[in-house]
Short mmCIF file of C-alpha atoms and ligand atoms in Angstrom, two decimals:
data_model
loop_
_atom_site.label_atom_id
_atom_site.label_comp_id
_atom_site.label_asym_id
_atom_site.label_seq_id
_atom_site.Cartn_x
_atom_site.Cartn_y
_atom_site.Cartn_z
CA UNK A 125 16.09 -22.32 28.92
CA UNK A 126 18.03 -23.29 30.91
CA UNK A 127 20.90 -25.37 30.11
CA UNK A 128 22.69 -27.99 32.14
CA UNK A 129 26.21 -29.32 31.40
CA UNK A 130 26.37 -31.93 34.51
CA UNK A 131 29.52 -33.53 33.78
CA UNK A 132 31.31 -30.02 33.65
CA UNK A 133 28.81 -28.54 36.02
CA UNK A 134 27.63 -25.86 34.52
CA UNK A 135 24.49 -24.25 34.51
CA UNK A 136 23.12 -21.53 32.04
CA UNK A 137 19.60 -19.70 32.87
CA UNK A 138 17.58 -17.03 31.06
CA UNK A 139 15.93 -14.38 32.63
CA UNK A 140 13.58 -11.94 30.86
CA UNK A 141 13.19 -8.20 31.77
CA UNK A 142 9.28 -7.75 31.03
CA UNK A 143 7.03 -4.76 31.01
CA UNK A 144 5.13 -2.10 29.39
CA UNK A 145 7.06 0.20 27.05
CA UNK A 146 9.61 2.59 28.56
CA UNK A 147 9.12 1.73 32.06
CA UNK A 148 12.85 1.54 32.38
CA UNK A 149 13.54 -2.17 31.60
CA UNK A 150 16.94 -1.16 29.38
CA UNK A 151 17.71 1.11 31.82
CA UNK A 152 18.18 -1.91 34.33
CA UNK A 153 19.92 -3.82 32.14
CA UNK A 154 22.40 -0.99 31.44
CA UNK A 155 23.32 -0.11 35.31
CA UNK A 156 23.78 -4.06 35.93
CA UNK A 157 26.16 -3.92 32.83
CA UNK A 158 27.60 -0.56 34.74
CA UNK A 159 27.76 -2.06 38.36
CA UNK A 160 28.53 -5.16 37.86
CA UNK A 161 31.69 -5.31 35.51
CA UNK A 162 32.83 -7.82 37.67
CA UNK A 163 30.05 -10.61 36.81
CA UNK A 164 29.62 -9.70 33.23
CA UNK A 165 30.89 -11.93 30.37
CA UNK A 166 31.57 -9.87 27.49
CA UNK A 167 29.31 -7.10 25.98
CA UNK A 168 25.91 -6.06 26.39
CA UNK A 169 24.29 -6.37 23.15
CA UNK A 170 21.01 -3.38 22.22
CA UNK A 171 19.44 -3.86 19.35
CA UNK A 172 17.29 -0.35 19.05
CA UNK A 173 15.54 1.76 17.14
CA UNK A 174 14.34 5.57 17.03
CA UNK A 175 14.11 6.99 20.72
CA UNK A 176 16.31 4.93 22.08
CA UNK A 177 13.30 2.11 21.88
CA UNK A 178 14.29 -1.61 21.93
CA UNK A 179 13.51 -2.74 18.60
CA UNK A 180 14.42 -6.44 19.05
CA UNK A 181 15.96 -6.91 22.50
CA UNK A 182 18.84 -6.14 25.27
CA UNK A 183 21.06 -8.98 26.23
CA UNK A 184 23.61 -9.03 28.81
CA UNK A 185 25.66 -12.26 29.74
CA UNK A 186 26.20 -12.70 32.97
CA UNK A 187 28.96 -15.28 35.14
CA UNK A 188 28.21 -15.71 39.03
CA UNK A 189 31.00 -17.94 39.64
CA UNK A 190 30.56 -21.24 41.78
CA UNK A 191 27.05 -21.80 43.35
CA UNK A 192 26.52 -25.14 45.48
CA UNK A 193 29.66 -26.68 43.46
CA UNK A 194 28.16 -24.99 39.93
CA UNK A 195 29.17 -22.81 37.65
CA UNK A 196 26.55 -20.53 37.03
CA UNK A 197 26.04 -18.63 34.13
CA UNK A 198 22.78 -16.20 33.93
CA UNK A 199 21.66 -14.73 29.93
CA UNK A 200 19.77 -11.07 30.81
CA UNK A 201 17.25 -9.93 28.28
CA UNK A 202 14.74 -7.29 27.82
CA UNK A 203 11.91 -7.42 25.90
CA UNK A 204 10.70 -4.84 23.69
CA UNK A 205 7.76 -2.96 25.24
CA UNK A 206 6.09 -1.08 22.85
CA UNK A 207 2.65 -2.86 22.35
CA UNK A 208 3.35 -3.29 18.23
CA UNK A 209 6.74 -5.25 18.61
CA UNK A 210 4.00 -8.24 20.17
CA UNK A 211 5.47 -10.95 17.96
CA UNK A 212 9.14 -10.22 18.81
CA UNK A 213 8.01 -10.20 22.71
CA UNK A 214 7.08 -13.41 22.33
CA UNK A 215 10.67 -14.83 20.64
CA UNK A 216 12.53 -13.29 23.22
CA UNK A 217 10.58 -14.45 25.53
CA UNK A 218 10.78 -18.18 24.74
CA UNK A 219 12.99 -20.61 27.20
CA UNK A 220 12.78 -17.92 30.30
CA UNK A 221 13.67 -19.77 33.68
CA UNK A 222 12.93 -16.24 35.63
CA UNK A 223 10.73 -13.05 34.98
CA UNK A 224 11.50 -9.62 36.33
CA UNK A 225 7.97 -7.48 35.40
CA UNK A 226 9.24 -3.64 35.55
CA UNK A 227 6.40 -1.69 35.83
CA UNK A 228 6.07 2.28 35.69
CA UNK A 229 5.12 4.21 38.60
CA UNK A 230 3.77 7.09 36.69
CA UNK A 231 0.05 7.54 37.20
CA UNK A 232 -0.69 7.60 33.66
CA UNK A 233 0.99 4.08 32.62
CA UNK A 234 -1.03 2.66 35.33
CA UNK A 235 -3.21 0.58 32.66
CA UNK A 236 -0.23 0.06 30.82
CA UNK A 237 1.28 -1.82 33.50
CA UNK A 238 -1.97 -4.46 33.76
CA UNK A 239 -2.33 -4.96 29.42
CA UNK A 240 1.84 -5.53 29.64
CA UNK A 241 0.88 -8.52 32.40
CA UNK A 242 -1.80 -9.87 30.74
CA UNK A 243 0.12 -9.67 27.38
CA UNK A 244 3.16 -11.79 29.64
CA UNK A 245 0.14 -14.24 30.93
CA UNK A 246 -0.68 -15.05 27.43
CA UNK A 247 2.69 -15.45 25.87
CA UNK A 248 3.61 -17.73 29.35
CA UNK A 249 0.99 -19.60 28.53
CA UNK A 250 1.39 -19.95 24.89
CA UNK A 251 4.15 -21.60 25.33
CA UNK A 252 2.84 -23.95 28.12
CA UNK A 253 3.85 -22.10 31.41
CA UNK A 254 2.20 -20.53 34.27
CA UNK A 255 2.72 -17.47 35.13
CA UNK A 256 1.51 -18.39 38.86
CA UNK A 257 4.64 -20.75 38.52
CA UNK A 258 7.29 -19.47 37.18
CA UNK A 259 9.74 -17.68 39.16
CA UNK A 260 9.13 -13.63 38.90
CA UNK A 261 9.26 -10.48 40.80
CA UNK A 262 7.77 -6.93 40.71
CA UNK A 263 9.90 -3.83 40.60
CA UNK A 264 7.98 -0.96 40.94
CA UNK A 265 10.20 1.46 38.99
CA UNK A 266 10.96 5.38 38.63
CA UNK A 267 10.21 6.11 42.44
CA UNK A 268 12.35 8.77 42.37
CA UNK A 269 9.90 10.84 40.57
CA UNK A 270 8.06 11.36 43.28
CA UNK A 271 10.66 14.26 44.61
CA UNK A 272 10.02 15.68 41.09
CA UNK A 273 6.41 16.27 42.33
CA UNK A 274 5.44 13.92 39.24
CA UNK A 275 2.00 11.92 40.28
CA UNK A 276 3.38 8.61 40.91
CA UNK A 277 1.26 5.67 42.31
CA UNK A 278 1.65 4.60 45.98
CA UNK A 279 3.10 0.88 46.38
CA UNK A 280 0.26 0.10 48.10
CA UNK A 281 -2.02 0.70 44.84
CA UNK A 282 0.30 -1.27 42.46
CA UNK A 283 0.43 -4.16 45.04
CA UNK A 284 -3.30 -4.44 44.41
CA UNK A 285 -3.33 -4.00 41.01
CA UNK A 286 -0.69 -5.93 39.85
CA UNK A 287 0.42 -8.57 43.15
CA UNK A 288 -2.99 -9.05 44.38
CA UNK A 289 -2.65 -12.62 43.00
CA UNK A 290 0.56 -12.93 42.11
CA UNK A 291 1.79 -12.89 45.46
CA UNK A 292 5.59 -12.31 44.67
CA UNK A 293 8.14 -10.07 45.98
CA UNK A 294 8.24 -6.76 45.04
CA UNK A 295 10.90 -3.77 45.38
CA UNK A 296 10.55 -0.40 44.74
CA UNK A 297 13.17 1.07 42.44
CA UNK A 298 14.86 3.68 40.61
CA UNK A 299 17.10 2.22 37.39
CA UNK A 300 18.31 5.63 36.49
CA UNK A 301 20.17 5.91 39.87
CA UNK A 302 20.38 2.02 40.32
CA UNK A 303 18.12 1.75 43.10
CA UNK A 304 16.86 -1.72 43.77
CA UNK A 305 18.36 -2.72 40.64
CA UNK A 306 20.42 -5.12 42.55
CA UNK A 307 18.02 -6.63 45.10
CA UNK A 308 15.27 -7.09 42.30
CA UNK A 309 17.97 -9.19 40.18
CA UNK A 310 19.83 -11.10 43.06
CA UNK A 311 15.95 -12.35 44.23
CA UNK A 312 15.16 -13.41 40.83
CA UNK A 313 18.25 -15.39 40.24
CA UNK A 314 17.34 -17.28 43.60
CA UNK A 315 13.99 -17.74 43.02
CA UNK A 316 15.04 -19.06 39.81
CA UNK A 317 17.94 -21.23 40.79
CA UNK A 318 15.62 -22.69 43.76
CA UNK A 319 13.25 -23.48 41.22
CA UNK A 320 15.80 -24.87 38.64
CA UNK A 321 17.10 -27.30 41.62
CA UNK A 322 13.83 -28.69 42.40
CA UNK A 323 13.19 -29.01 38.65
CA UNK A 324 16.65 -30.77 38.27
CA UNK A 325 18.29 -31.04 41.25
CA UNK A 326 21.52 -29.14 39.86
CA UNK A 327 23.40 -28.96 43.32
CA UNK A 328 25.95 -30.28 44.85
CA UNK A 329 24.26 -31.65 48.38
CA UNK B 189 -3.87 28.53 37.39
CA UNK B 190 -1.15 29.21 36.53
CA UNK B 191 0.41 27.16 39.40
CA UNK B 192 -1.78 23.87 37.63
CA UNK B 193 -0.45 24.87 34.20
CA UNK B 194 3.04 25.05 35.40
CA UNK B 195 2.86 21.36 36.91
CA UNK B 196 1.00 20.28 34.30
CA UNK B 197 3.46 21.49 31.59
CA UNK B 198 6.41 19.83 34.22
CA UNK B 199 4.70 16.64 33.93
CA UNK B 200 4.24 17.42 29.58
CA UNK B 201 8.02 17.62 29.44
CA UNK B 202 9.14 14.75 31.32
CA UNK B 203 6.51 12.30 29.62
CA UNK B 204 8.59 13.75 26.44
CA UNK B 205 12.42 13.16 27.53
CA UNK B 206 10.98 9.62 28.96
CA UNK B 207 9.39 8.95 25.31
CA UNK B 208 5.87 9.08 26.41
CA UNK B 209 4.34 11.17 23.71
CA UNK B 210 1.00 10.36 23.87
CA UNK B 211 0.99 11.26 27.16
CA UNK B 212 3.24 14.35 26.83
CA UNK B 213 0.57 15.26 24.35
CA UNK B 214 -2.53 14.94 26.40
CA UNK B 215 -1.25 17.19 29.28
CA UNK B 216 -0.28 19.88 26.56
CA UNK B 217 -3.59 19.79 25.25
CA UNK B 218 -5.10 19.96 28.62
CA UNK B 219 -2.87 22.91 29.05
CA UNK B 220 -4.07 24.75 26.07
CA UNK B 221 -7.68 24.24 27.11
CA UNK B 222 -6.87 25.63 29.95
CA UNK B 223 -5.27 28.82 28.74
CA UNK B 224 -7.67 29.18 26.11
CA UNK B 225 -10.42 29.35 28.62
CA UNK B 226 -9.20 31.97 30.71
CA UNK B 227 -9.40 35.40 30.33
CA UNK B 228 -7.21 36.37 33.79
CA UNK B 229 -3.87 35.25 31.58
CA UNK B 230 -1.72 38.65 30.96
CA UNK B 231 0.27 37.44 28.19
CA UNK B 232 -2.13 34.91 26.94
CA UNK B 233 -1.43 34.56 23.12
CA UNK B 234 2.54 34.30 23.99
CA UNK B 235 1.80 31.78 26.28
CA UNK B 236 -0.61 29.26 22.97
CA UNK B 237 2.47 30.14 20.55
CA UNK B 238 4.86 29.08 23.03
CA UNK B 239 3.05 25.60 23.26
CA UNK B 240 2.01 25.00 20.03
CA UNK B 241 5.92 25.30 18.73
CA UNK B 242 6.21 22.26 21.61
CA UNK B 243 3.56 20.49 20.67
CA UNK B 244 4.90 20.52 16.77
CA UNK B 245 8.59 19.71 18.13
CA UNK B 246 6.52 16.63 19.79
CA UNK B 247 4.59 15.65 16.51
CA UNK B 248 8.02 15.21 14.96
CA UNK B 249 8.82 12.98 17.24
CA UNK B 250 5.95 11.12 17.35
CA UNK B 251 6.63 11.16 13.22
CA UNK B 252 10.34 10.26 13.43
CA UNK B 253 9.43 7.03 15.78
CA UNK B 254 6.69 6.24 12.86
CA UNK B 255 8.77 6.23 9.99
CA UNK B 256 12.20 4.67 11.92
CA UNK B 257 13.29 1.24 10.02
CA UNK B 258 11.74 -1.82 11.64
CA UNK B 259 14.58 -4.09 10.06
CA UNK B 260 17.73 -2.61 10.50
CA UNK B 261 21.16 -4.48 9.09
CA UNK B 262 22.99 -5.83 11.34
CA UNK B 263 26.27 -6.61 12.01
CA UNK B 264 27.41 -10.49 11.34
CA UNK B 265 28.47 -10.34 15.06
CA UNK B 266 24.80 -10.00 16.01
CA UNK B 267 23.34 -11.98 13.36
CA UNK B 268 26.00 -15.15 14.95
CA UNK B 269 24.49 -14.22 18.21
CA UNK B 270 20.32 -14.10 17.21
CA UNK B 271 21.34 -17.78 15.52
CA UNK B 272 23.11 -18.93 18.61
CA UNK B 273 20.30 -17.24 21.42
CA UNK B 274 17.52 -18.19 19.30
CA UNK B 275 18.43 -21.86 18.67
CA UNK B 276 16.47 -23.87 21.50
CA UNK B 277 16.78 -27.38 20.48
CA UNK B 278 19.95 -28.86 21.36
CA UNK B 279 23.03 -28.89 18.67
CA UNK B 280 24.30 -31.93 19.76
CA UNK B 281 20.94 -34.03 19.89
CA UNK B 282 19.31 -32.36 17.03
CA UNK B 283 21.70 -29.87 15.10
CA UNK B 284 19.54 -30.02 12.18
CA UNK B 285 16.10 -28.04 14.25
CA UNK B 286 18.73 -26.10 15.96
CA UNK B 287 20.45 -24.97 12.95
CA UNK B 288 16.83 -24.32 11.62
CA UNK B 289 15.41 -22.50 14.59
CA UNK B 290 18.50 -19.82 14.69
CA UNK B 291 17.50 -19.01 10.92
CA UNK B 292 14.00 -18.94 11.66
CA UNK B 293 14.93 -16.24 14.77
CA UNK B 294 17.19 -14.64 11.67
CA UNK B 295 14.00 -14.47 9.29
CA UNK B 296 11.57 -13.34 12.59
CA UNK B 297 14.10 -10.39 13.35
CA UNK B 298 13.90 -9.33 9.20
CA UNK B 299 17.10 -10.59 8.69
CA UNK B 300 16.16 -12.12 5.25
CA UNK B 301 19.61 -12.32 3.59
CA UNK B 302 21.09 -13.98 6.39
CA UNK B 303 18.42 -16.28 7.07
CA UNK B 304 18.37 -17.51 3.52
CA UNK B 305 21.68 -18.51 3.69
CA UNK B 306 21.25 -20.29 6.52
CA UNK B 307 18.29 -22.59 4.55
CA UNK B 308 20.24 -22.63 2.07
CA UNK B 309 22.38 -25.05 3.94
CA UNK B 310 19.81 -27.11 5.58
CA UNK B 311 18.41 -27.83 2.56
CA UNK B 312 21.27 -30.43 2.58
CA UNK B 313 20.07 -31.57 5.96
CA UNK B 314 17.70 -34.25 5.13
CA UNK B 315 15.26 -33.90 8.09
CA UNK B 316 14.90 -30.69 7.30
CA UNK B 317 14.82 -30.50 3.90
CA UNK B 318 11.13 -29.64 3.13
CA UNK B 319 10.93 -26.81 6.77
CA UNK B 320 14.05 -25.25 5.10
CA UNK B 321 12.50 -24.78 1.32
CA UNK B 322 9.15 -23.66 2.89
CA UNK B 323 10.74 -20.70 4.56
CA UNK B 324 13.01 -20.60 1.64
CA UNK B 325 10.06 -19.36 -0.46
CA UNK B 326 8.32 -17.05 2.76
CA UNK B 327 11.87 -15.24 2.95
CA UNK B 328 11.90 -14.12 -1.02
CA UNK B 329 8.05 -12.81 -0.32
CA UNK B 330 8.82 -11.27 2.53
CA UNK B 331 11.52 -9.09 0.30
CA UNK B 332 8.39 -8.52 -1.94
CA UNK B 333 10.60 -10.97 -4.65
CA UNK B 334 7.60 -13.31 -5.93
CA UNK B 335 9.59 -14.28 -9.21
CA UNK B 336 12.47 -15.39 -7.48
CA UNK B 337 10.28 -17.45 -5.22
CA UNK B 338 8.10 -18.94 -7.98
CA UNK B 339 11.62 -19.61 -10.09
CA UNK B 340 12.66 -21.76 -6.67
CA UNK B 341 9.46 -23.93 -6.19
CA UNK B 342 9.10 -24.59 -10.31
CA UNK B 343 13.18 -25.60 -9.88
CA UNK B 344 12.13 -27.97 -6.98
CA UNK B 345 9.28 -28.99 -8.70
CA UNK B 346 11.22 -30.55 -11.56
CA UNK B 347 14.33 -31.81 -9.34
CA UNK B 348 14.62 -34.73 -7.78
CA UNK B 349 15.87 -33.44 -3.88
CA UNK B 350 12.23 -33.24 -2.74
CA UNK B 351 10.26 -36.27 -2.84
CA UNK B 352 7.06 -36.09 -4.94
CA UNK B 353 4.60 -36.06 -1.17
CA UNK B 354 7.01 -32.84 -0.22
CA UNK B 355 6.65 -31.32 -3.55
CA UNK B 356 2.66 -31.81 -3.32
CA UNK B 357 2.80 -29.97 0.49
CA UNK B 358 5.14 -27.01 -0.57
CA UNK B 359 3.01 -26.06 -4.03
CA UNK B 360 -0.36 -26.26 -1.58
CA UNK B 361 1.46 -24.39 0.78
CA UNK B 362 2.86 -21.41 -1.62
CA UNK B 363 -0.52 -21.27 -2.97
CA UNK B 364 -2.03 -21.13 0.54
CA UNK B 365 0.09 -18.14 1.12
CA UNK B 366 0.07 -16.33 -2.23
CA UNK B 367 -3.79 -16.18 -1.43
CA UNK B 368 -3.31 -14.70 1.98
CA UNK B 369 -0.03 -12.27 0.84
CA UNK B 370 -1.47 -9.17 2.02
CA UNK B 371 -3.88 -9.72 4.56
CA UNK B 372 -0.56 -10.15 7.15
CA UNK B 373 1.86 -7.65 8.49
CA UNK B 374 4.00 -9.03 10.74
CA UNK B 375 6.38 -11.51 8.61
CA UNK B 376 5.23 -15.23 10.26
CA UNK B 377 7.77 -17.75 9.65
CA UNK B 378 7.21 -21.57 9.66
CA UNK B 379 7.95 -23.08 13.01
CA UNK B 380 10.41 -25.38 13.93
CA UNK B 381 9.24 -28.91 14.49
CA UNK B 382 6.60 -27.97 17.14
CA UNK B 383 6.47 -31.67 18.95
CA UNK B 384 10.61 -30.93 20.08
CA UNK B 385 9.29 -28.06 21.91
CA UNK B 386 6.36 -28.14 23.43
CA UNK B 387 7.49 -31.55 25.08
CA UNK B 388 10.33 -29.81 26.02
CA UNK B 389 8.74 -27.13 27.87
CA UNK B 390 5.40 -28.28 28.68
CA UNK B 391 4.44 -28.30 32.20
CA UNK B 392 1.42 -28.81 33.47
CA UNK B 393 -1.49 -25.87 33.34
CA UNK B 394 -3.87 -25.40 35.68
CA UNK B 395 -6.86 -22.70 35.24
CA UNK B 396 -7.79 -20.25 37.90
CA UNK B 397 -10.44 -18.10 37.85
CA UNK B 398 -8.91 -14.47 37.72
CA UNK B 399 -10.61 -12.01 40.82
CA UNK B 400 -12.48 -9.12 39.40
CA UNK B 401 -11.93 -6.23 41.37
CA UNK B 402 -13.72 -3.43 39.33
CA UNK B 403 -15.59 -3.66 36.01
CA UNK B 404 -15.96 -0.59 33.18
CA UNK B 405 -19.07 -1.06 30.73
CA UNK B 406 -19.43 0.55 27.77
CA UNK B 407 -23.49 0.51 26.99
CA UNK B 408 -24.36 0.53 23.23
CA UNK B 409 -28.12 1.31 23.64
CA UNK B 410 -30.29 3.18 26.54
CA UNK B 411 -29.75 6.40 28.67
CA UNK B 412 -26.02 5.70 29.03
CA UNK B 413 -25.41 5.36 25.32
CA UNK B 414 -21.83 5.47 24.10
CA UNK B 415 -20.32 6.06 27.81
CA UNK B 416 -18.22 4.15 30.00
CA UNK B 417 -19.70 3.60 33.49
CA UNK B 418 -16.82 2.10 36.39
CA UNK B 419 -18.57 -0.16 39.05
CA UNK B 420 -16.94 -1.92 41.68
CA UNK B 421 -17.23 -5.92 42.58
CA UNK B 422 -18.37 -6.46 45.94
CA UNK B 423 -18.46 -10.42 45.52
CA UNK B 424 -17.60 -13.09 42.90
CA UNK B 425 -18.05 -16.26 42.45
CA UNK B 426 -16.76 -18.26 40.07
CA UNK B 427 -17.71 -16.25 36.91
CA UNK B 428 -20.59 -14.21 38.44
CA UNK B 429 -19.71 -10.99 40.12
CA UNK B 430 -21.91 -8.72 42.19
CA UNK B 431 -22.29 -5.15 42.27
CA UNK B 432 -24.16 -3.02 44.31
CA UNK B 433 -25.79 -0.12 42.19
CA UNK B 434 -27.50 3.15 44.13
CA UNK B 435 -30.87 2.95 43.93
CA UNK B 436 -30.54 6.96 43.06
CA UNK B 437 -28.51 5.84 39.75
CA UNK B 438 -31.81 4.74 37.98
CA UNK B 439 -30.55 5.53 34.71
CA UNK B 440 -28.00 2.85 35.68
CA UNK B 441 -30.77 0.35 36.52
CA UNK B 442 -32.40 1.15 33.35
CA UNK B 443 -29.49 0.08 31.26
CA UNK B 444 -28.89 -2.98 33.00
CA UNK B 445 -32.27 -5.05 32.82
CA UNK B 446 -31.87 -8.91 33.41
CA UNK B 447 -30.88 -10.85 30.55
CA UNK B 448 -29.84 -7.79 29.20
CA UNK B 449 -25.93 -9.15 27.10
CA UNK B 450 -22.77 -6.31 27.58
CA UNK B 451 -20.43 -6.51 24.77
CA UNK B 452 -17.76 -4.40 26.17
CA UNK B 453 -16.84 -4.43 29.03
CA UNK B 454 -13.35 -4.13 30.90
CA UNK B 455 -12.63 -6.49 33.67
CA UNK B 456 -10.33 -5.31 36.44
CA UNK B 457 -8.50 -8.21 37.81
CA UNK B 458 -5.04 -7.62 39.84
CA UNK B 459 -3.06 -9.92 36.77
CA UNK B 460 -4.51 -7.05 34.33
CA UNK B 461 -7.92 -6.26 32.85
CA UNK B 462 -9.51 -8.26 30.45
CA UNK B 463 -11.24 -7.05 27.29
CA UNK B 464 -14.82 -9.35 27.51
CA UNK B 465 -18.67 -9.93 27.47
CA UNK B 466 -21.00 -10.47 30.16
CA UNK B 467 -24.61 -11.16 30.89
CA UNK B 468 -26.95 -9.52 33.12
CA UNK B 469 -28.39 -12.48 35.22
CA UNK B 470 -30.09 -11.56 38.16
CA UNK B 471 -30.85 -7.85 39.91
CA UNK B 472 -32.06 -7.75 43.36
CA UNK B 473 -33.40 -5.09 45.56
CA UNK B 474 -31.49 -5.18 49.02
CA UNK B 475 -33.50 -5.12 52.10
CA UNK B 476 -31.93 -4.30 54.93
CA UNK B 477 -28.38 -3.33 56.04
CA UNK B 478 -26.91 -0.59 54.98
CA UNK B 479 -27.27 -0.86 51.33
CA UNK B 480 -30.67 -1.39 51.83
CA UNK B 481 -32.94 0.01 49.00
CA UNK B 482 -29.72 -0.42 46.38
CA UNK B 483 -29.69 -3.11 43.80
CA UNK B 484 -27.16 -6.25 43.67
CA UNK B 485 -26.73 -7.22 40.12
CA UNK B 486 -25.18 -10.30 38.88
CA UNK B 487 -22.92 -10.22 35.94
CA UNK B 488 -22.18 -13.20 34.55
CA UNK B 489 -18.65 -13.51 32.67
CA UNK B 490 -18.90 -14.58 28.93
CA UNK B 491 -16.00 -14.13 27.45
CA UNK B 492 -12.69 -12.62 28.59
N1 GTP C 15 12.97 9.23 36.52
C1 GTP C 15 12.94 8.21 36.34
N2 GTP C 15 13.24 7.80 35.10
C2 GTP C 15 13.32 6.44 34.40
C3 GTP C 15 13.71 5.31 35.19
N3 GTP C 15 14.12 4.13 34.52
C4 GTP C 15 13.75 4.79 33.32
N4 GTP C 15 13.83 5.88 33.35
C5 GTP C 15 13.65 6.47 31.82
O1 GTP C 15 12.68 6.09 31.48
C6 GTP C 15 13.04 6.81 29.77
C7 GTP C 15 12.80 4.42 29.38
O2 GTP C 15 13.70 3.66 29.78
P1 GTP C 15 14.22 2.32 28.98
O3 GTP C 15 15.10 2.05 30.47
O4 GTP C 15 14.85 2.45 27.14
O5 GTP C 15 12.63 1.94 29.02
P2 GTP C 15 12.57 0.07 28.57
O6 GTP C 15 11.37 -0.29 29.74
O7 GTP C 15 13.40 -0.05 27.74
O8 GTP C 15 11.52 1.07 27.07
P3 GTP C 15 11.22 0.13 25.60
O9 GTP C 15 12.52 -0.46 25.23
O10 GTP C 15 10.17 0.70 24.64
O11 GTP C 15 10.03 -1.66 26.14
C8 GTP C 15 14.70 6.78 29.67
O12 GTP C 15 14.06 7.88 28.88
C9 GTP C 15 14.95 6.44 30.76
O13 GTP C 15 16.10 7.62 31.13
C10 GTP C 15 13.71 5.77 36.47
O14 GTP C 15 13.73 5.22 37.42
N5 GTP C 15 13.45 6.59 36.98
MG1 MG C 16 14.28 -0.94 25.96
#
C-alpha cells in the first residue's frame, strides 16, 4: 500500500509479480537486481524451498530518485506461484499498488495462466480491489523457447486468453535473457504512479 | 517417428529443467507409449531402459519437493523484515495494530517462536490484549503444544490481565478451535481488526459479467457419460450463453435436453476458467442460413 510522506515529499509503493508457478517471476526480479544496480536499494531477499521455488516471497527495494519533485521508492515482490501456497500468495498481495502478471508462453501451461489470473481476481476482490481498475501489465514470458523448437503459444492466442477483457498493456519477454523485463516494469511503474496521482495528487504541478 | 520421439524428449528435458515436473512426466509417458507400441525401432529395449531411468530421476525430484520443509528457520534479520513489510497500519497512528499485523505475518509464515515473542509484548498493550491472547493460544496449538496453550488460558482465567468479558470470549474461541483442530491444514491466524484494514483498502466494487468464449461440459449421464466435450460459445447475453450444435451430433443433442442440469462445466473466459454449473434453458433448430438444420442451444449459467 502506497505510503506518502508529503512533508518530506516521499512516496513508497508496492508492485507485485503474480502468475502461475515456474512462469519466471523470480527470474524477472533477479534480472532487475543485476541490471538496475544503481536503483536497487539494498539486497534482494528470497525465501525459497526445494528446487528454487518461491516459498514465501522475493523482495527487492528500489529507489527511483526524484519524479515530479517527489522521492519515489518502490518495493517489488513476487508471490509463490505454486497452487498450494494460496494463503501466502494472498498475504503477499496485500496492499498492492500495481501488478505485473507474468504468463508462461509454454503451451502446456495455458490453463495454469488462466487459473492464476482468476486466483488473482479473487484475491484482489477479497481486498476490495477490482482487477479491471488496478494498474496492471501482462508479460508473456519465455518467448526465447521458440528458438529451441519448444511449443509455445502465439502472442495473439495469449492476448485472447488473458487480455481480451482486461485490455492492459502487454509485452513479450524472456526473463532469463532480460528481454522485456525493463519495459514491463517501467510501464507498470508509470501506470501505478499515475493512478496514485489521481487518488492522492502527490505530484508537484 | 524417431524425430517425434526426439522432440518429445527435448520437451520433457526442458520442462524438467524448469521444474515443470508434471508436464515432463506426461511427455516421458507419451514417449514410452510410442516406443512400446512400435515394432520398427531397432534398440527398443535399450530405449525403454533409458527412459525408465529418467522417469525414476523425475520421481525423485517430485519426492524431494513434496517433503521439503514448508516453514524454514529464518534469520532474525528476515523476521524483522517480515514484520516491517507486512504491517499495514500506520506506525504513528496505530502502533498497536501495526505491531499486531507484523506479528500475525510472522505466524502466517510459520515463524511461531518469533511471533509468540511479539504477541507476548502486545499483551501489555491494552487495545491489543485480547487479539494477542487469542494468537498466543493459536501459536501454541500450531506448534502442537496443547498443554502450554491450556496452561496459558487457565492462567488468564485466574488472573486479572483480562476483564471477564474478554475471558469469556477467549474461552469460547479456544474451545472452538480445539473442536475444529485437525480439520484445517493451513495455519489460520486471527486477523488484525478488520475494520481499519478494509476502510483503507475498500474501493467501490463493480460486478461485470464476464465474456465466456467456450465451455467444456462433463456429463454424468447419457451417451456421453464421463466424457468432457468442448464447445464454442457463439453468443452471450448476460448469464445466458448460446452454443451451436451440429445436427450430426445426435448423441450430444440427446444429452442436452431442455431442463438438464449440468453440474460440471468449465466456462472459459478471457480472465480465467471458471468451474460452475448451468441449466439447458432452450434448444431450437436453426431454420435458415449457413447453419440450417443445426441446433442453437442456450445454457443459463447458474453458478461460477
Ligand atoms: N527459457 C526460459 N526459461 C525461463 C524464463 N524465465 C524463467 N525461466 C525458467 O523457468 C524456471 C522457473 O523460473 P522462476 O523465476 O523460478 O519462476 P517463478 O515464477 O518464480 O516460480 P515460483 O516461485 O514457483 O512461483 C527456471 O528454471 C527459470 O530459469 C525465460 O524467459 N526463458
Ligand atoms: Mg519464484
